[in-house]
């Protein structure tokens, strides 16, 4: 059996890709799958911080690509789930350190080691790292904020996913594409300051697989080195759990789309 390759991508930075990659990989592992999550953002390296394993990085993705370390040496086993592994990016190399052959070798090695899923945390935009992150993908999670500039940039990414991947080149059918809406604020949507779910779906022509509400829990979890999906009491954690379940084929209704109604005293006295 070969591993399913999922790329988490977006047109612009700062929309929540690495937060999503960490929570997605963790959610898949929580469902019993063997999962590796790879940081393709050579030169920056944030995934290991959010996964809480930055002090355990000895070898990185680039070391494996260049044959300076084995996969076994470079994969960091998560301390919470024994079926979850992290492959960190290099902070010291430049973006040309990754090669298509090298990336293919790593993904092939993970398949041979019995991984069910490989989650590729793509850098933003359309440069080399982003192209390599999406090239071998079977499935894409396109992370978008409900604002016009983010949606427009995502449209370009959807075009690349349809044309610049190995599947497209071989005529093997399209990559399965999912839209994930992050930093969703129902009150601002209601006030006309943000696009609604249906607006984004209409513009991009893809159904939304999940809606992640705007929340301070994301930053707190990132700073603590804990994927926010593990904050099961928060709306964000629950929304990520719902999203992973939908990708695995479960039907769950979208939640957290409506602004909370103000109580009597809030309406009268403000706040």
Short mmCIF file of N, CA, C and O in Angstrom, two decimals, residues 42-123:
data_model
loop_
_atom_site.label_atom_id
_atom_site.label_comp_id
_atom_site.label_asym_id
_atom_site.label_seq_id
_atom_site.Cartn_x
_atom_site.Cartn_y
_atom_site.Cartn_z
N UNK A 42 11.86 25.51 3.55
CA UNK A 42 13.30 25.54 3.78
C UNK A 42 13.74 26.98 4.08
O UNK A 42 13.38 27.91 3.37
N UNK A 43 14.52 27.14 5.16
CA UNK A 43 15.02 28.46 5.53
C UNK A 43 14.22 29.12 6.64
O UNK A 43 14.70 30.03 7.30
N UNK A 44 12.99 28.67 6.87
CA UNK A 44 12.17 29.28 7.93
C UNK A 44 11.93 28.32 9.08
O UNK A 44 12.25 28.60 10.22
N UNK A 45 11.33 27.19 8.80
CA UNK A 45 11.16 26.13 9.80
C UNK A 45 10.30 26.52 11.00
O UNK A 45 10.79 27.02 11.99
N UNK A 46 9.00 26.30 10.86
CA UNK A 46 8.07 26.58 11.96
C UNK A 46 7.33 25.36 12.47
O UNK A 46 6.85 25.34 13.60
N UNK A 47 7.22 24.34 11.63
CA UNK A 47 6.39 23.19 11.97
C UNK A 47 6.83 22.51 13.28
O UNK A 47 6.01 22.15 14.11
N UNK A 48 8.16 22.36 13.45
CA UNK A 48 8.65 21.68 14.65
C UNK A 48 8.32 22.47 15.92
O UNK A 48 8.13 21.89 16.99
N UNK A 49 8.24 23.81 15.81
CA UNK A 49 7.84 24.63 16.96
C UNK A 49 6.40 24.35 17.34
O UNK A 49 6.07 24.15 18.52
N UNK A 50 5.52 24.33 16.34
CA UNK A 50 4.09 24.12 16.61
C UNK A 50 3.83 22.70 17.09
O UNK A 50 2.92 22.46 17.90
N UNK A 51 4.66 21.75 16.64
CA UNK A 51 4.52 20.36 17.09
C UNK A 51 5.23 20.13 18.43
O UNK A 51 5.12 19.05 19.01
N UNK A 52 5.98 21.13 18.89
CA UNK A 52 6.62 21.02 20.20
C UNK A 52 7.82 20.10 20.23
O UNK A 52 8.13 19.51 21.27
N UNK A 53 8.53 19.98 19.08
CA UNK A 53 9.68 19.07 19.06
C UNK A 53 10.95 19.75 18.56
O UNK A 53 11.88 19.08 18.12
N UNK A 54 11.00 21.10 18.65
CA UNK A 54 12.13 21.83 18.06
C UNK A 54 13.48 21.47 18.69
O UNK A 54 14.52 21.50 18.04
N UNK A 55 13.47 21.08 19.97
CA UNK A 55 14.74 20.74 20.63
C UNK A 55 15.24 19.35 20.27
O UNK A 55 16.33 18.96 20.67
N UNK A 56 14.42 18.61 19.57
CA UNK A 56 14.80 17.22 19.24
C UNK A 56 15.22 17.08 17.78
O UNK A 56 15.47 15.98 17.30
N UNK A 57 15.31 18.20 17.05
CA UNK A 57 15.72 18.15 15.65
C UNK A 57 17.24 17.96 15.58
O UNK A 57 18.00 18.80 16.06
N UNK A 58 17.67 16.84 15.01
CA UNK A 58 19.10 16.59 14.78
C UNK A 58 19.38 16.66 13.28
O UNK A 58 20.23 17.41 12.83
N UNK A 59 18.64 15.87 12.53
CA UNK A 59 18.71 15.92 11.06
C UNK A 59 17.38 16.43 10.51
O UNK A 59 16.34 16.29 11.15
N UNK A 60 17.43 17.00 9.30
CA UNK A 60 16.21 17.58 8.72
C UNK A 60 15.93 17.01 7.32
O UNK A 60 16.67 16.16 6.82
N UNK A 61 14.87 17.52 6.73
CA UNK A 61 14.38 17.09 5.42
C UNK A 61 15.49 17.18 4.36
O UNK A 61 15.71 16.25 3.58
N UNK A 62 16.22 18.29 4.35
CA UNK A 62 17.28 18.50 3.35
C UNK A 62 18.40 17.48 3.53
O UNK A 62 18.96 16.96 2.55
N UNK A 63 18.75 17.16 4.79
CA UNK A 63 19.77 16.13 5.04
C UNK A 63 19.37 14.81 4.39
O UNK A 63 20.22 14.11 3.81
N UNK A 64 18.10 14.45 4.49
CA UNK A 64 17.62 13.18 3.91
C UNK A 64 17.64 13.25 2.39
O UNK A 64 18.09 12.32 1.70
N UNK A 65 17.17 14.39 1.83
CA UNK A 65 17.15 14.58 0.38
C UNK A 65 18.56 14.42 -0.21
O UNK A 65 18.76 13.82 -1.26
N UNK A 66 19.57 14.93 0.51
CA UNK A 66 20.95 14.90 0.01
C UNK A 66 21.73 13.67 0.47
O UNK A 66 22.96 13.60 0.27
N UNK A 67 21.04 12.73 1.13
CA UNK A 67 21.71 11.50 1.54
C UNK A 67 22.67 11.66 2.71
O UNK A 67 23.54 10.82 2.95
N UNK A 68 22.52 12.77 3.46
CA UNK A 68 23.39 13.01 4.62
C UNK A 68 22.84 12.37 5.90
O UNK A 68 23.51 12.33 6.92
N UNK A 69 21.60 11.89 5.82
CA UNK A 69 20.98 11.19 6.95
C UNK A 69 19.89 10.29 6.39
O UNK A 69 19.38 10.52 5.29
N UNK A 70 19.55 9.26 7.15
CA UNK A 70 18.46 8.37 6.73
C UNK A 70 17.14 8.93 7.25
O UNK A 70 17.11 9.77 8.17
N UNK A 71 16.05 8.44 6.68
CA UNK A 71 14.72 8.82 7.18
C UNK A 71 14.59 8.47 8.66
O UNK A 71 14.06 9.26 9.45
N UNK A 72 15.09 7.30 9.02
CA UNK A 72 14.98 6.85 10.41
C UNK A 72 15.68 7.83 11.36
O UNK A 72 15.21 8.09 12.46
N UNK A 73 16.83 8.37 10.93
CA UNK A 73 17.56 9.32 11.76
C UNK A 73 16.84 10.66 11.86
O UNK A 73 16.91 11.34 12.89
N UNK A 74 16.18 11.06 10.79
CA UNK A 74 15.62 12.42 10.73
C UNK A 74 14.18 12.52 11.24
O UNK A 74 13.76 13.59 11.70
N UNK A 75 13.42 11.42 11.16
CA UNK A 75 12.02 11.48 11.62
C UNK A 75 11.96 11.60 13.14
O UNK A 75 12.61 10.84 13.86
N UNK A 76 11.20 12.55 13.62
CA UNK A 76 11.03 12.75 15.06
C UNK A 76 9.68 12.18 15.47
O UNK A 76 8.64 12.59 14.95
N UNK A 77 9.70 11.24 16.41
CA UNK A 77 8.47 10.60 16.86
C UNK A 77 7.76 11.54 17.85
O UNK A 77 8.37 12.02 18.81
N UNK A 78 6.49 11.79 17.61
CA UNK A 78 5.71 12.64 18.51
C UNK A 78 5.59 11.98 19.89
O UNK A 78 5.46 10.76 19.98
N UNK A 79 5.65 12.80 20.93
CA UNK A 79 5.59 12.24 22.30
C UNK A 79 4.16 11.92 22.74
O UNK A 79 3.94 11.23 23.72
N UNK A 80 3.18 12.44 21.99
CA UNK A 80 1.77 12.21 22.37
C UNK A 80 1.19 11.00 21.64
O UNK A 80 0.39 10.25 22.18
N UNK A 81 1.57 10.83 20.36
CA UNK A 81 1.03 9.74 19.53
C UNK A 81 2.21 9.01 18.88
O UNK A 81 2.95 9.61 18.10
N UNK A 82 2.33 7.72 19.16
CA UNK A 82 3.50 6.99 18.67
C UNK A 82 3.43 6.71 17.17
O UNK A 82 4.42 6.30 16.56
N UNK A 83 2.26 6.95 16.55
CA UNK A 83 2.12 6.74 15.11
C UNK A 83 2.22 8.05 14.32
O UNK A 83 1.82 8.13 13.16
N UNK A 84 2.76 9.10 14.96
CA UNK A 84 2.89 10.43 14.34
C UNK A 84 4.36 10.85 14.35
O UNK A 84 5.03 10.78 15.39
N UNK A 85 4.85 11.28 13.18
CA UNK A 85 6.26 11.64 13.04
C UNK A 85 6.38 12.99 12.32
O UNK A 85 5.56 13.32 11.46
N UNK A 86 7.44 13.72 12.68
CA UNK A 86 7.69 15.04 12.10
C UNK A 86 9.04 15.01 11.37
O UNK A 86 10.03 14.49 11.90
N UNK A 87 9.06 15.58 10.17
CA UNK A 87 10.32 15.78 9.44
C UNK A 87 10.50 17.29 9.27
O UNK A 87 9.76 17.94 8.53
N UNK A 88 11.46 17.85 10.01
CA UNK A 88 11.63 19.31 10.08
C UNK A 88 12.31 19.85 8.82
O UNK A 88 13.03 19.12 8.12
N UNK A 89 12.10 21.13 8.56
CA UNK A 89 12.82 21.81 7.47
C UNK A 89 14.19 22.24 7.96
O UNK A 89 14.45 22.29 9.16
N UNK A 90 15.06 22.56 7.00
CA UNK A 90 16.38 23.09 7.35
C UNK A 90 16.30 24.59 7.51
O UNK A 90 15.65 25.28 6.72
N UNK A 91 16.95 25.12 8.55
CA UNK A 91 17.00 26.57 8.74
C UNK A 91 18.20 27.19 8.05
O UNK A 91 18.26 28.39 7.89
N UNK A 92 19.16 26.37 7.66
CA UNK A 92 20.44 26.92 7.19
C UNK A 92 20.63 26.83 5.68
O UNK A 92 21.53 27.45 5.14
N UNK A 93 19.80 26.07 4.99
CA UNK A 93 19.95 25.94 3.53
C UNK A 93 19.06 26.95 2.83
O UNK A 93 18.15 27.52 3.42
N UNK A 94 19.29 27.10 1.52
CA UNK A 94 18.38 27.98 0.76
C UNK A 94 17.31 27.12 0.08
O UNK A 94 17.32 25.90 0.16
N UNK A 95 16.40 27.81 -0.59
CA UNK A 95 15.21 27.13 -1.10
C UNK A 95 15.52 26.16 -2.24
O UNK A 95 14.69 25.34 -2.60
N UNK A 96 16.72 26.28 -2.86
CA UNK A 96 17.06 25.37 -3.95
C UNK A 96 17.63 24.05 -3.45
O UNK A 96 18.06 23.21 -4.25
N UNK A 97 17.69 23.87 -2.13
CA UNK A 97 18.26 22.64 -1.57
C UNK A 97 17.38 21.42 -1.82
O UNK A 97 17.84 20.29 -1.77
N UNK A 98 16.10 21.64 -2.10
CA UNK A 98 15.20 20.53 -2.39
C UNK A 98 15.21 20.23 -3.89
O UNK A 98 15.23 21.15 -4.71
N UNK A 99 15.19 18.95 -4.23
CA UNK A 99 15.10 18.54 -5.63
C UNK A 99 13.91 17.61 -5.80
O UNK A 99 13.48 16.95 -4.84
N UNK A 100 13.40 17.56 -7.01
CA UNK A 100 12.24 16.70 -7.27
C UNK A 100 12.58 15.23 -7.02
O UNK A 100 11.80 14.50 -6.40
N UNK A 101 13.78 14.81 -7.45
CA UNK A 101 14.19 13.42 -7.25
C UNK A 101 14.32 13.11 -5.76
O UNK A 101 13.93 12.04 -5.29
N UNK A 102 14.90 14.07 -5.03
CA UNK A 102 15.10 13.87 -3.59
C UNK A 102 13.80 13.78 -2.82
O UNK A 102 13.62 12.93 -1.94
N UNK A 103 12.84 14.66 -3.18
CA UNK A 103 11.53 14.64 -2.53
C UNK A 103 10.82 13.33 -2.83
O UNK A 103 10.23 12.69 -1.94
N UNK A 104 10.90 12.88 -4.08
CA UNK A 104 10.26 11.62 -4.47
C UNK A 104 10.85 10.45 -3.67
O UNK A 104 10.13 9.57 -3.20
N UNK A 105 12.18 10.49 -3.48
CA UNK A 105 12.86 9.42 -2.73
C UNK A 105 12.35 9.37 -1.28
O UNK A 105 12.09 8.30 -0.72
N UNK A 106 12.18 10.55 -0.67
CA UNK A 106 11.70 10.61 0.72
C UNK A 106 10.26 10.09 0.81
O UNK A 106 9.93 9.28 1.68
N UNK A 107 9.41 10.53 -0.11
CA UNK A 107 8.01 10.09 -0.09
C UNK A 107 7.91 8.59 -0.34
O UNK A 107 7.10 7.90 0.29
N UNK A 108 8.74 8.08 -1.24
CA UNK A 108 8.77 6.64 -1.52
C UNK A 108 9.20 5.86 -0.27
O UNK A 108 8.62 4.83 0.08
N UNK A 109 10.21 6.41 0.41
CA UNK A 109 10.70 5.77 1.64
C UNK A 109 9.64 5.70 2.71
O UNK A 109 9.50 4.69 3.42
N UNK A 110 8.85 6.76 2.84
CA UNK A 110 7.77 6.78 3.84
C UNK A 110 6.69 5.75 3.49
O UNK A 110 6.15 5.08 4.36
N UNK A 111 6.39 5.63 2.19
CA UNK A 111 5.42 4.62 1.75
C UNK A 111 5.90 3.22 2.11
O UNK A 111 5.15 2.39 2.62
N UNK A 112 7.19 2.98 1.84
CA UNK A 112 7.76 1.65 2.11
C UNK A 112 7.80 1.36 3.60
O UNK A 112 7.78 0.19 4.01
N UNK A 113 7.87 2.41 4.42
CA UNK A 113 7.88 2.23 5.88
C UNK A 113 6.48 2.07 6.47
O UNK A 113 6.32 2.08 7.70
N UNK A 114 5.47 1.99 5.61
CA UNK A 114 4.12 1.69 6.09
C UNK A 114 3.30 2.88 6.54
O UNK A 114 2.30 2.72 7.25
N UNK A 115 3.70 4.11 6.13
CA UNK A 115 2.90 5.27 6.49
C UNK A 115 1.61 5.29 5.68
O UNK A 115 1.60 4.98 4.48
N UNK A 116 0.51 5.65 6.35
CA UNK A 116 -0.79 5.77 5.67
C UNK A 116 -0.93 7.13 4.99
O UNK A 116 -1.50 7.24 3.90
N UNK A 117 -0.46 8.18 5.68
CA UNK A 117 -0.58 9.54 5.17
C UNK A 117 0.73 10.29 5.34
O UNK A 117 1.42 10.13 6.36
N UNK A 118 1.04 11.13 4.36
CA UNK A 118 2.13 12.10 4.49
C UNK A 118 1.52 13.47 4.26
O UNK A 118 0.93 13.73 3.19
N UNK A 119 1.61 14.34 5.25
CA UNK A 119 1.08 15.71 5.15
C UNK A 119 2.25 16.63 4.83
O UNK A 119 3.24 16.67 5.56
N UNK A 120 2.16 17.34 3.70
CA UNK A 120 3.22 18.24 3.26
C UNK A 120 2.83 19.68 3.57
O UNK A 120 1.86 20.20 3.00
N UNK A 121 3.56 20.30 4.49
CA UNK A 121 3.31 21.70 4.87
C UNK A 121 4.05 22.60 3.89
O UNK A 121 5.26 22.76 3.97
N UNK A 122 3.30 23.18 2.97
CA UNK A 122 3.90 23.94 1.87
C UNK A 122 4.21 25.37 2.28
O UNK A 122 3.47 25.98 3.04
N UNK A 123 5.30 25.94 1.75
CA UNK A 123 5.46 27.39 1.91
C UNK A 123 4.39 28.11 1.08
O UNK A 123 3.80 27.50 0.16
#
